[in-house]
Structures are given as structure tokens and as C-alpha cells.
PDB file of N, CA and C in Angstrom:
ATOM      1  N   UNK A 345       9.069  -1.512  19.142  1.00 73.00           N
ATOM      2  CA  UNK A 345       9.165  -0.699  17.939  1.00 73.00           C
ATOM      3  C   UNK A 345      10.451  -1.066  17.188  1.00 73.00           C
ATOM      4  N   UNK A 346      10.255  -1.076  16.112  1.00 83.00           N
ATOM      5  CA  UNK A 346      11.676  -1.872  15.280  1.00 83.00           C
ATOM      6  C   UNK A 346      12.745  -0.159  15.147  1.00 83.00           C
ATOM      7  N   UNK A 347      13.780  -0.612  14.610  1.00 94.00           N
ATOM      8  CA  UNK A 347      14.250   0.587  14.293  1.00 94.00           C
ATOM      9  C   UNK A 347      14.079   1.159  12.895  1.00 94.00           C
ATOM     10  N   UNK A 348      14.377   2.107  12.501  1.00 94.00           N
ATOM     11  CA  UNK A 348      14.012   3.088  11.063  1.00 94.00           C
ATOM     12  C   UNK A 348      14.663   2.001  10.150  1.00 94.00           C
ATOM     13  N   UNK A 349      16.101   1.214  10.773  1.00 93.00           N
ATOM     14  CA  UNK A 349      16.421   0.275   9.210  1.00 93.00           C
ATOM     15  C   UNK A 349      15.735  -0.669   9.631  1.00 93.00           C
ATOM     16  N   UNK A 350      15.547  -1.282  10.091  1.00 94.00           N
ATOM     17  CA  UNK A 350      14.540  -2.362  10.038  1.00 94.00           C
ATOM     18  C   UNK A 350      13.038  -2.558   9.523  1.00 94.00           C
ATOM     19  N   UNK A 351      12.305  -1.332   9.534  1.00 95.00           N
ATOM     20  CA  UNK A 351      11.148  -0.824   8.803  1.00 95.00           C
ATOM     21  C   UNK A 351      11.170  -0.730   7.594  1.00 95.00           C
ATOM     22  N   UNK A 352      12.289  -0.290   7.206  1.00 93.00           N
ATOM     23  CA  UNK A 352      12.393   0.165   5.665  1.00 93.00           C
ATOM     24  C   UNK A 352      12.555  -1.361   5.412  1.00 93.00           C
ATOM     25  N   UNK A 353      13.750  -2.494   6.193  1.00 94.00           N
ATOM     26  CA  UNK A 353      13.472  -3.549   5.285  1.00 94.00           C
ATOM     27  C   UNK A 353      12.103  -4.376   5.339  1.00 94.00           C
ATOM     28  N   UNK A 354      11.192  -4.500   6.351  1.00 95.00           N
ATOM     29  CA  UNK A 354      10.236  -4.891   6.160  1.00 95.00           C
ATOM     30  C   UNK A 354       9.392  -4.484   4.961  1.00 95.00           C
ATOM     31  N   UNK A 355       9.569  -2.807   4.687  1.00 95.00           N
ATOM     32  CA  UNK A 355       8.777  -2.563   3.648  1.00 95.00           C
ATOM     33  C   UNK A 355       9.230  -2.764   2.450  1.00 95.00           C
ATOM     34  N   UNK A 356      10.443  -3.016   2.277  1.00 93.00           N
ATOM     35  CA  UNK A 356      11.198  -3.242   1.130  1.00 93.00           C
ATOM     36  C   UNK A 356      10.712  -5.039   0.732  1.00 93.00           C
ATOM     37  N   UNK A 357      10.656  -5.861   1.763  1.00 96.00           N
ATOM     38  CA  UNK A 357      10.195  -7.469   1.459  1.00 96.00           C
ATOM     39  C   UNK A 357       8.713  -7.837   1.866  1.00 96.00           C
ATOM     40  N   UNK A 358       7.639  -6.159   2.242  1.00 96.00           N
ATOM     41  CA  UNK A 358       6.624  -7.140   2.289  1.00 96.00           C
ATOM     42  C   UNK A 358       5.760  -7.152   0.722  1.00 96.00           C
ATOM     43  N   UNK A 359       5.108  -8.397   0.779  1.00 97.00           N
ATOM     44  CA  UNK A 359       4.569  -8.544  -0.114  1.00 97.00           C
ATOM     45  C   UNK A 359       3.207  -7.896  -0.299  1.00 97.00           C
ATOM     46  N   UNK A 360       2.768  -6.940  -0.188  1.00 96.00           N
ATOM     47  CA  UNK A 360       1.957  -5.580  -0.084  1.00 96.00           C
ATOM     48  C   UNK A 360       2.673  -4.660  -0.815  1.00 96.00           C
ATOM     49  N   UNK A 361       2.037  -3.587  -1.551  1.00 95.00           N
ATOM     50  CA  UNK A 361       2.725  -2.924  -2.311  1.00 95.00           C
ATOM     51  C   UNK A 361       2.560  -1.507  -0.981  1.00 95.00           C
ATOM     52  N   UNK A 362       3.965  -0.708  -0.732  1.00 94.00           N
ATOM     53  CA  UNK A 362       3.834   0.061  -0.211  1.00 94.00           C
ATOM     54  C   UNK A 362       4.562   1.154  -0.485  1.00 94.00           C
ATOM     55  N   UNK A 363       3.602   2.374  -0.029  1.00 94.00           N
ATOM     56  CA  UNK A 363       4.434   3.472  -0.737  1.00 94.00           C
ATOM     57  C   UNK A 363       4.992   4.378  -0.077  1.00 94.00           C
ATOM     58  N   UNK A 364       5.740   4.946  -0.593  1.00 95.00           N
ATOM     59  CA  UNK A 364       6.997   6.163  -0.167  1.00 95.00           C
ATOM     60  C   UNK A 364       6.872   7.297  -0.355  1.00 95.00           C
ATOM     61  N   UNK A 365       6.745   8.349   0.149  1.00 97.00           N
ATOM     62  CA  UNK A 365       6.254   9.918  -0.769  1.00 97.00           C
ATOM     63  C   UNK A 365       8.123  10.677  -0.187  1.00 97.00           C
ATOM     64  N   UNK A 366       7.959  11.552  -1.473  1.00 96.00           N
ATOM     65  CA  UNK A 366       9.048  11.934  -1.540  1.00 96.00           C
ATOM     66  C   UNK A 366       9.156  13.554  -0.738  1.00 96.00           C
ATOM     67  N   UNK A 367      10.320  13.475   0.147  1.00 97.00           N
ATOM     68  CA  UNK A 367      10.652  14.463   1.058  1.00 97.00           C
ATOM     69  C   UNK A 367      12.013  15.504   0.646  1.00 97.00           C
ATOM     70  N   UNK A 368      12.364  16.681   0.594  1.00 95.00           N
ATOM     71  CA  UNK A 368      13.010  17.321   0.238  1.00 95.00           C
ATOM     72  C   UNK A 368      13.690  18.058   1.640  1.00 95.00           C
ATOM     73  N   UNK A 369      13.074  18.042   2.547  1.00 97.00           N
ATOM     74  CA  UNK A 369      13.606  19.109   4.142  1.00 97.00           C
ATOM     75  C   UNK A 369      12.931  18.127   4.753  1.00 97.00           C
ATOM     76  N   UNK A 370      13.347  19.021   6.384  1.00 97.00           N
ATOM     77  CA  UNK A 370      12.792  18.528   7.391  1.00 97.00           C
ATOM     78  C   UNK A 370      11.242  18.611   7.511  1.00 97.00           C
ATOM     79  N   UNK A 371      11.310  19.867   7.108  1.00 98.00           N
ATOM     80  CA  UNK A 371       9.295  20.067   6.967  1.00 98.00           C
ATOM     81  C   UNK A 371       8.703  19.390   6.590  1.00 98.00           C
ATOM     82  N   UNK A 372       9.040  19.191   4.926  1.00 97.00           N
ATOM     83  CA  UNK A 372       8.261  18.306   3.931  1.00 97.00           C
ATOM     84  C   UNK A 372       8.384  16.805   4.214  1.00 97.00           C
ATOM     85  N   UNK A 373       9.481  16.466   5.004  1.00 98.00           N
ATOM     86  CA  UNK A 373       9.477  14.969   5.969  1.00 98.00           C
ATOM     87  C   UNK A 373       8.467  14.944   7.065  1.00 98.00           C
ATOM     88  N   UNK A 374       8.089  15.827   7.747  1.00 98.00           N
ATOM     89  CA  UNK A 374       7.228  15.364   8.521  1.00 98.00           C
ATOM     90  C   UNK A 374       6.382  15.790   7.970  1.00 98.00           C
ATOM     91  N   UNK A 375       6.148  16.407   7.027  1.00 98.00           N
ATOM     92  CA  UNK A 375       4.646  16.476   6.370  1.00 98.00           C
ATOM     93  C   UNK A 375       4.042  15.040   6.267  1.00 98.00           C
ATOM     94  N   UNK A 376       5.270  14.445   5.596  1.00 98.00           N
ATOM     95  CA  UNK A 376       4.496  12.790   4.860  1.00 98.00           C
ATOM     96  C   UNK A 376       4.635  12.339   5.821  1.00 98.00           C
ATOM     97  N   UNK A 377       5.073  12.427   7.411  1.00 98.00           N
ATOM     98  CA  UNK A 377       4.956  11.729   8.157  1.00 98.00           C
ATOM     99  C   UNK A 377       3.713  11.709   8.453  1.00 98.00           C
ATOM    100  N   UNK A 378       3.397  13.195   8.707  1.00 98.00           N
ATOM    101  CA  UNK A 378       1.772  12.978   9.334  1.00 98.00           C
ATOM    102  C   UNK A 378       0.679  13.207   8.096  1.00 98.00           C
ATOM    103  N   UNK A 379       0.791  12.599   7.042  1.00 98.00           N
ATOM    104  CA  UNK A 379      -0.019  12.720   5.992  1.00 98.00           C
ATOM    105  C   UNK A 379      -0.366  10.595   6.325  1.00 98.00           C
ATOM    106  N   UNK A 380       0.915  10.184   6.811  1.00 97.00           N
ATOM    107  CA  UNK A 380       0.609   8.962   7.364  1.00 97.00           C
ATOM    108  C   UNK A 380       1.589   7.451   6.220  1.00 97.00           C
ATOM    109  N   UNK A 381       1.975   8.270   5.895  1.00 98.00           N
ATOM    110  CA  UNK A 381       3.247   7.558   4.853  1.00 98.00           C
ATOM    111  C   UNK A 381       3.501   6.671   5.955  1.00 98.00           C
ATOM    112  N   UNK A 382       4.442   5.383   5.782  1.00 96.00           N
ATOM    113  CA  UNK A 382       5.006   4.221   5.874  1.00 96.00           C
ATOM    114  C   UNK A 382       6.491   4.686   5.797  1.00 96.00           C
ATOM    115  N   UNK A 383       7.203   5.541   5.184  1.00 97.00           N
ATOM    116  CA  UNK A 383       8.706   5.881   4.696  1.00 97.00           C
ATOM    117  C   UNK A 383       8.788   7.379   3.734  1.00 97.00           C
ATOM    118  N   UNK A 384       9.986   7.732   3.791  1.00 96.00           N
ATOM    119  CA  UNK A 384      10.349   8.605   2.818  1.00 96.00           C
ATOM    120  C   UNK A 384      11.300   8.259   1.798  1.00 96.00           C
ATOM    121  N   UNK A 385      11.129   9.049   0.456  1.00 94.00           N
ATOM    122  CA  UNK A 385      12.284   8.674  -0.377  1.00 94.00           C
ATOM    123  C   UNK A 385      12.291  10.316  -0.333  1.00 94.00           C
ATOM    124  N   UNK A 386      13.798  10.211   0.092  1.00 92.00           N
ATOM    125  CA  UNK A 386      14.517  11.525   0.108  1.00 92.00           C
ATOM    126  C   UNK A 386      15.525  11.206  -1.926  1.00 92.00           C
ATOM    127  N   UNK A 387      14.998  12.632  -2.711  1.00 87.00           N
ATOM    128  CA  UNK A 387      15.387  12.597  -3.891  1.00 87.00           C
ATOM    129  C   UNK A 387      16.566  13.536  -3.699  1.00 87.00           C
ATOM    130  N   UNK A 388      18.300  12.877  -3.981  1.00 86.00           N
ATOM    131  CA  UNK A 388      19.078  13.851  -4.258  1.00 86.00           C
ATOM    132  C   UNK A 388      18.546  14.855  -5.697  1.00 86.00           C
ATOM    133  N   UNK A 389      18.135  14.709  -6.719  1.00 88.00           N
ATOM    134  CA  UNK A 389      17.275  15.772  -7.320  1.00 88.00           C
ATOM    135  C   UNK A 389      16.615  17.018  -6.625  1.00 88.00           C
ATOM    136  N   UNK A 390      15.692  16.518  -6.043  1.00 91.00           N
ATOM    137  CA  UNK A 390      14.980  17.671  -5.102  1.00 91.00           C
ATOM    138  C   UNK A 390      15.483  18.318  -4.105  1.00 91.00           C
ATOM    139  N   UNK A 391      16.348  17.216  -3.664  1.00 92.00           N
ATOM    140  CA  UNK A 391      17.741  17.817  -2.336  1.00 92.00           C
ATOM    141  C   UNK A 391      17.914  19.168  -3.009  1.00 92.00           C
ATOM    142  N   UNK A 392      18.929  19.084  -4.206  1.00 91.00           N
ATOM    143  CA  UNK A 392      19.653  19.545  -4.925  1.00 91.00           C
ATOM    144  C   UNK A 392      18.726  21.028  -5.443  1.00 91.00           C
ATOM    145  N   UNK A 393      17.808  20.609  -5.444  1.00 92.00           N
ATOM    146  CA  UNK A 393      17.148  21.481  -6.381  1.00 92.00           C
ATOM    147  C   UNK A 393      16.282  22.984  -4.681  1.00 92.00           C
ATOM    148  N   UNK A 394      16.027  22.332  -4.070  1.00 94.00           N
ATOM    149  CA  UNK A 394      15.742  22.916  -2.720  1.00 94.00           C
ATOM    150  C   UNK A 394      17.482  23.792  -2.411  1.00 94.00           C
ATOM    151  N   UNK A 395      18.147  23.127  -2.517  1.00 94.00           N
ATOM    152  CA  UNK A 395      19.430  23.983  -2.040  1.00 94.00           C
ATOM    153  C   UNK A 395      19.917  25.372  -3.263  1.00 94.00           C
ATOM    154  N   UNK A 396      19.092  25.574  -3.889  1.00 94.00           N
ATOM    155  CA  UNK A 396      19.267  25.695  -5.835  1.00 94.00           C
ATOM    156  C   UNK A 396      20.273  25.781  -6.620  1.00 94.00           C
ATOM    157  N   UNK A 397      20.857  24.479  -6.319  1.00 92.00           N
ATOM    158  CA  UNK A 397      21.708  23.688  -7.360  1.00 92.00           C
ATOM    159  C   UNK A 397      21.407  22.572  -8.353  1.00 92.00           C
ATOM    160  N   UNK A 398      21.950  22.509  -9.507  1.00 88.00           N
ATOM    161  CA  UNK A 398      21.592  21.722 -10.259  1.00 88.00           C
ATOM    162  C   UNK A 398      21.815  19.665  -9.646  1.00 88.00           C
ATOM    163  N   UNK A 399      21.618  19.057 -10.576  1.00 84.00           N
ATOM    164  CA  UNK A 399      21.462  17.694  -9.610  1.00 84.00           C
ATOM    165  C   UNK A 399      22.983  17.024 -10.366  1.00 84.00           C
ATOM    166  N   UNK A 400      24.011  17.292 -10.404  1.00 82.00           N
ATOM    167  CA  UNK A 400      24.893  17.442 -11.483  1.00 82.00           C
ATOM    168  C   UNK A 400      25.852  17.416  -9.847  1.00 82.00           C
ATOM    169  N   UNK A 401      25.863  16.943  -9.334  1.00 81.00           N
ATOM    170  CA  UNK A 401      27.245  16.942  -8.255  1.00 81.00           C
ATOM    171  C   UNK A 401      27.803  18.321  -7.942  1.00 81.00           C
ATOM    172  N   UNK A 402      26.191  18.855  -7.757  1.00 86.00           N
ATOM    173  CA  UNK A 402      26.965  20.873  -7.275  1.00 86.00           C
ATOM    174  C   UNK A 402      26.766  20.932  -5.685  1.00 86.00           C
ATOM    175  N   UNK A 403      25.994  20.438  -5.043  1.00 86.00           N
ATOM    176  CA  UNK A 403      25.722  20.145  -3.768  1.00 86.00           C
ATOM    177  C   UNK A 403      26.417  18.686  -3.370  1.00 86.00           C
ATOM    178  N   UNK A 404      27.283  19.054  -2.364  1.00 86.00           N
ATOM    179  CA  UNK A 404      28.463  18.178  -1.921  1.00 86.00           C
ATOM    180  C   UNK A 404      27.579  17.025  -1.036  1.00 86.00           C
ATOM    181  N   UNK A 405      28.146  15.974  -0.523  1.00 85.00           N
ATOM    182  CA  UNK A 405      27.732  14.833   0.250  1.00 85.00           C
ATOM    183  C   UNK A 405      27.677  15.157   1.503  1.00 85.00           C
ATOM    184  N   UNK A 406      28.537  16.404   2.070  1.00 89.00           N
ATOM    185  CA  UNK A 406      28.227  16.599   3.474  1.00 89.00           C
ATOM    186  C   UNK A 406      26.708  17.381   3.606  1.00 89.00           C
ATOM    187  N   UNK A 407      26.247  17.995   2.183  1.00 90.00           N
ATOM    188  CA  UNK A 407      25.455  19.203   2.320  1.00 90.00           C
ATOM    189  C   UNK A 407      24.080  18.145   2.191  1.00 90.00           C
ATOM    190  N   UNK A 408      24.171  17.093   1.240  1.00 88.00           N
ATOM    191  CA  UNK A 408      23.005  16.298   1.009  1.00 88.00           C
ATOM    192  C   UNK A 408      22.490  15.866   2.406  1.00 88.00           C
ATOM    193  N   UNK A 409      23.892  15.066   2.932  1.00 90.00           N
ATOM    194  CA  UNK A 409      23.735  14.272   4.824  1.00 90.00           C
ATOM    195  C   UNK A 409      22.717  15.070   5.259  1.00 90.00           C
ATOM    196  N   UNK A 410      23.359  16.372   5.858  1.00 94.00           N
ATOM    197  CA  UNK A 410      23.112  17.512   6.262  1.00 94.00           C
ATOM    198  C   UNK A 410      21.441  17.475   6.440  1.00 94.00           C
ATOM    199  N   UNK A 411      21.081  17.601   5.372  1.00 95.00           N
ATOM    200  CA  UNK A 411      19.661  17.500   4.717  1.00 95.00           C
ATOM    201  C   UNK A 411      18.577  16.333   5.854  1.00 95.00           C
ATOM    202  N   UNK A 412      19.530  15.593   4.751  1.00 94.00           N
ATOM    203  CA  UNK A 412      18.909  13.846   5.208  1.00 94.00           C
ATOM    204  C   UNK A 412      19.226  14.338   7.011  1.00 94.00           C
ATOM    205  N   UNK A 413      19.655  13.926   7.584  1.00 95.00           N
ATOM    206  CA  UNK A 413      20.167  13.939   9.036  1.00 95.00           C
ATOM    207  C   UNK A 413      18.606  15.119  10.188  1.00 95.00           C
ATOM    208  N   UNK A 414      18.368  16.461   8.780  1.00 97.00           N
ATOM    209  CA  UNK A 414      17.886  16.935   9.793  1.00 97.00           C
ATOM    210  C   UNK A 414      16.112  16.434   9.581  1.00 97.00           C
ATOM    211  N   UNK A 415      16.463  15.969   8.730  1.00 96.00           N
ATOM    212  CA  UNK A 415      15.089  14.613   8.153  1.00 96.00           C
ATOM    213  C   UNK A 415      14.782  13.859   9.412  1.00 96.00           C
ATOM    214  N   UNK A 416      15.705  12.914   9.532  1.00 96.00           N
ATOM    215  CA  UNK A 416      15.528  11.927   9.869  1.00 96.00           C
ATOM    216  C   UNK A 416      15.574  12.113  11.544  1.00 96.00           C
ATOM    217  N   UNK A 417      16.101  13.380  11.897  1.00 97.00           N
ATOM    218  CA  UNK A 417      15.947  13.742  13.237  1.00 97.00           C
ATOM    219  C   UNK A 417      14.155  14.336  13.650  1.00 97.00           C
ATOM    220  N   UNK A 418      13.775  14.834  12.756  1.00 97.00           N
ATOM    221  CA  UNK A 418      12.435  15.277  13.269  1.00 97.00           C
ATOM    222  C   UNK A 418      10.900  13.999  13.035  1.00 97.00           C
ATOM    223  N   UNK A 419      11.891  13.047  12.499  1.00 97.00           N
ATOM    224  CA  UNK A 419      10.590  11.766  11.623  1.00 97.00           C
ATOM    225  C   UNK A 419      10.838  10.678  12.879  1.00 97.00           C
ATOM    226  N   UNK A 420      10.043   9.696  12.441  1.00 97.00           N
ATOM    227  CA  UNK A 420      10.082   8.671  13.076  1.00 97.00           C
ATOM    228  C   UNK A 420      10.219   7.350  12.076  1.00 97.00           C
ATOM    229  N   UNK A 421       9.778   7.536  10.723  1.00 97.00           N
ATOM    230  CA  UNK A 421       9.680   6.604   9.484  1.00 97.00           C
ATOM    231  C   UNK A 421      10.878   6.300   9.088  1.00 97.00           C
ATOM    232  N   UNK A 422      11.218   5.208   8.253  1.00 96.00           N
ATOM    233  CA  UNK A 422      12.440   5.457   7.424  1.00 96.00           C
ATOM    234  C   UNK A 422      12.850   6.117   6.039  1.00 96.00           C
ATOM    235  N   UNK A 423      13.691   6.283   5.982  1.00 96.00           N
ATOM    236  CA  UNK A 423      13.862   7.261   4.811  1.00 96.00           C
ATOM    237  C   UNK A 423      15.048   6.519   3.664  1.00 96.00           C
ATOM    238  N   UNK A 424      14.910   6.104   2.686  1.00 94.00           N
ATOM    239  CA  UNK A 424      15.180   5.489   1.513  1.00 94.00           C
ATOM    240  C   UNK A 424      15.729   7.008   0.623  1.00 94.00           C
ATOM    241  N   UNK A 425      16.928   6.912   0.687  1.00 91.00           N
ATOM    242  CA  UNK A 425      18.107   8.137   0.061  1.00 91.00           C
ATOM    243  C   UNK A 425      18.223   7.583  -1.318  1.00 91.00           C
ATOM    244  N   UNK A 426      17.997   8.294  -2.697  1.00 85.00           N
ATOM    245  CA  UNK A 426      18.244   8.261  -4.016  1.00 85.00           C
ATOM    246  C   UNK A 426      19.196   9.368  -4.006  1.00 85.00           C
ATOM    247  N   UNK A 427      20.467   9.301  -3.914  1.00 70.00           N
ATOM    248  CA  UNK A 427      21.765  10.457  -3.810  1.00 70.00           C
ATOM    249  C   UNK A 427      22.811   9.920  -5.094  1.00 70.00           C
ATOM    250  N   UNK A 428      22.065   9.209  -6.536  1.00 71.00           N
ATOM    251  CA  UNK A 428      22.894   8.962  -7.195  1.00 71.00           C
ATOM    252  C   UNK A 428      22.499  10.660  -8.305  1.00 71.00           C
ATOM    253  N   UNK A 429      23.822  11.176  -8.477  1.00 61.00           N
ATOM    254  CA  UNK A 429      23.197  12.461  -9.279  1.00 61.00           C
ATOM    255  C   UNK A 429      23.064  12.127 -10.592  1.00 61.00           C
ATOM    256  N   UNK A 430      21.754  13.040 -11.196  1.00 58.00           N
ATOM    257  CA  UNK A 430      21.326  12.951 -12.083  1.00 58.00           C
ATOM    258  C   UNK A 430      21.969  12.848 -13.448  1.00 58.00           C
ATOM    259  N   UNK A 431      22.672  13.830 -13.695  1.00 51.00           N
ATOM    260  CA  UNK A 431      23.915  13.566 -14.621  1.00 51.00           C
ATOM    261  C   UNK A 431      24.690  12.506 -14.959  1.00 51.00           C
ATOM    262  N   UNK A 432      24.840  12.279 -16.140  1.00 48.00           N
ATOM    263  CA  UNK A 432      25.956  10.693 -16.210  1.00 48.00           C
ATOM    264  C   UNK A 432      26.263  11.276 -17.349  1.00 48.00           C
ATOM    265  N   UNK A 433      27.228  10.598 -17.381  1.00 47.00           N
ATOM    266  CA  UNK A 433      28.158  11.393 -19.254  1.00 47.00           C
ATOM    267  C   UNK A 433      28.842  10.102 -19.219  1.00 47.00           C
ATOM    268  N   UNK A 434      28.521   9.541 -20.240  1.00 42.00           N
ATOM    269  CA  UNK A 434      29.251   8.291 -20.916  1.00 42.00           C
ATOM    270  C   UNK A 434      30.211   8.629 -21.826  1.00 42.00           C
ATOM    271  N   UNK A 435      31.395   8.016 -21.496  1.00 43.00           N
ATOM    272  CA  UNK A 435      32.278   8.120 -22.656  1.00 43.00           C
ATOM    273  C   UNK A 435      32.224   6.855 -23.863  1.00 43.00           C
ATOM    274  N   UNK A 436      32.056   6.642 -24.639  1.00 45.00           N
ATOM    275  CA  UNK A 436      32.269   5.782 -25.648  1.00 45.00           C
ATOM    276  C   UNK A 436      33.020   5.564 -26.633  1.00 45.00           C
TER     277      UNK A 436
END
């Protein structure tokens, strides 16, 4: 059995299109586990929005981990983290 990073890179270079369903908790991670997903994309958005904070850097990096960690403890898949927050403010 490969490990969780090693899966994700296989699925990241195979040439098959494969998909990711998006997980917010531990629940909704093993939901798509046994719905039969290949991986998770854990959305800091939905993180954020499950904790009910905006996606704006109101939920800290230990609280996102936190999240992810109790994810990735109840799954067996890999999980592909989008933790860039939504917000950007350009100065020009």
C-alpha cells in the first residue's frame, strides 16, 4: 500500500482524469471516503466556514491543522489542502 503522499502524487501525474470531492470535517471525509473517492480536497473556505468564520484569515493555522489532522486520522485517502484564504487585497 503506498502512503497517503504518494497516492495523491500518483493521482496528481496519472494521465486519467481523477477526481477529488471536497471534505470539510472528519465526517464529511469519510463520507467521500466511502462514497469511494480516490482523495480529498479539504477547502480552507469550507474549513472556515464549518468553524463560522469568514475565509478572510479568522480561523488560525493551528485551528485549520486541527481540522485537517482529525481528517486525515479517520481516512485512509489523501487529502489535497487549499488553505490559501479567500481574501486578497491588492495594493496598487
Amino acid at each position: 500500500m503506498l502512503s497517503k503522499a504518494a497516492e495523491l502524487k500518483r493521482l496528481l501525474l496519472s494521465p486519467n482524469l481523477e477526481f477529488l470531492m471536497e471534505a470539510h470535517n472528519a465526517i464529511s471525509a469519510k463520507i467521500v471516503e466511502e462514497a469511494g473517492f480516490k482523495g480529498i480536497w479539504a477547502s480552507g473556505l469550507t474549513i472556515s466556514a464549518s468553524l463560522g468564520v469568514r475565509d478572510n484569515n479568522e480561523a488560525s493555522w493551528t485551528q485549520v491543522l486541527e481540522v485537517v489532522e482529525f481528517m486525515s486520522d479517520i481516512t485512509t485517502i489523501p487529502i489535497l489542502l487549499d488553505g490559501i484564504p479567500g481574501t486578497v487585497i491588492l495594493t496598487m
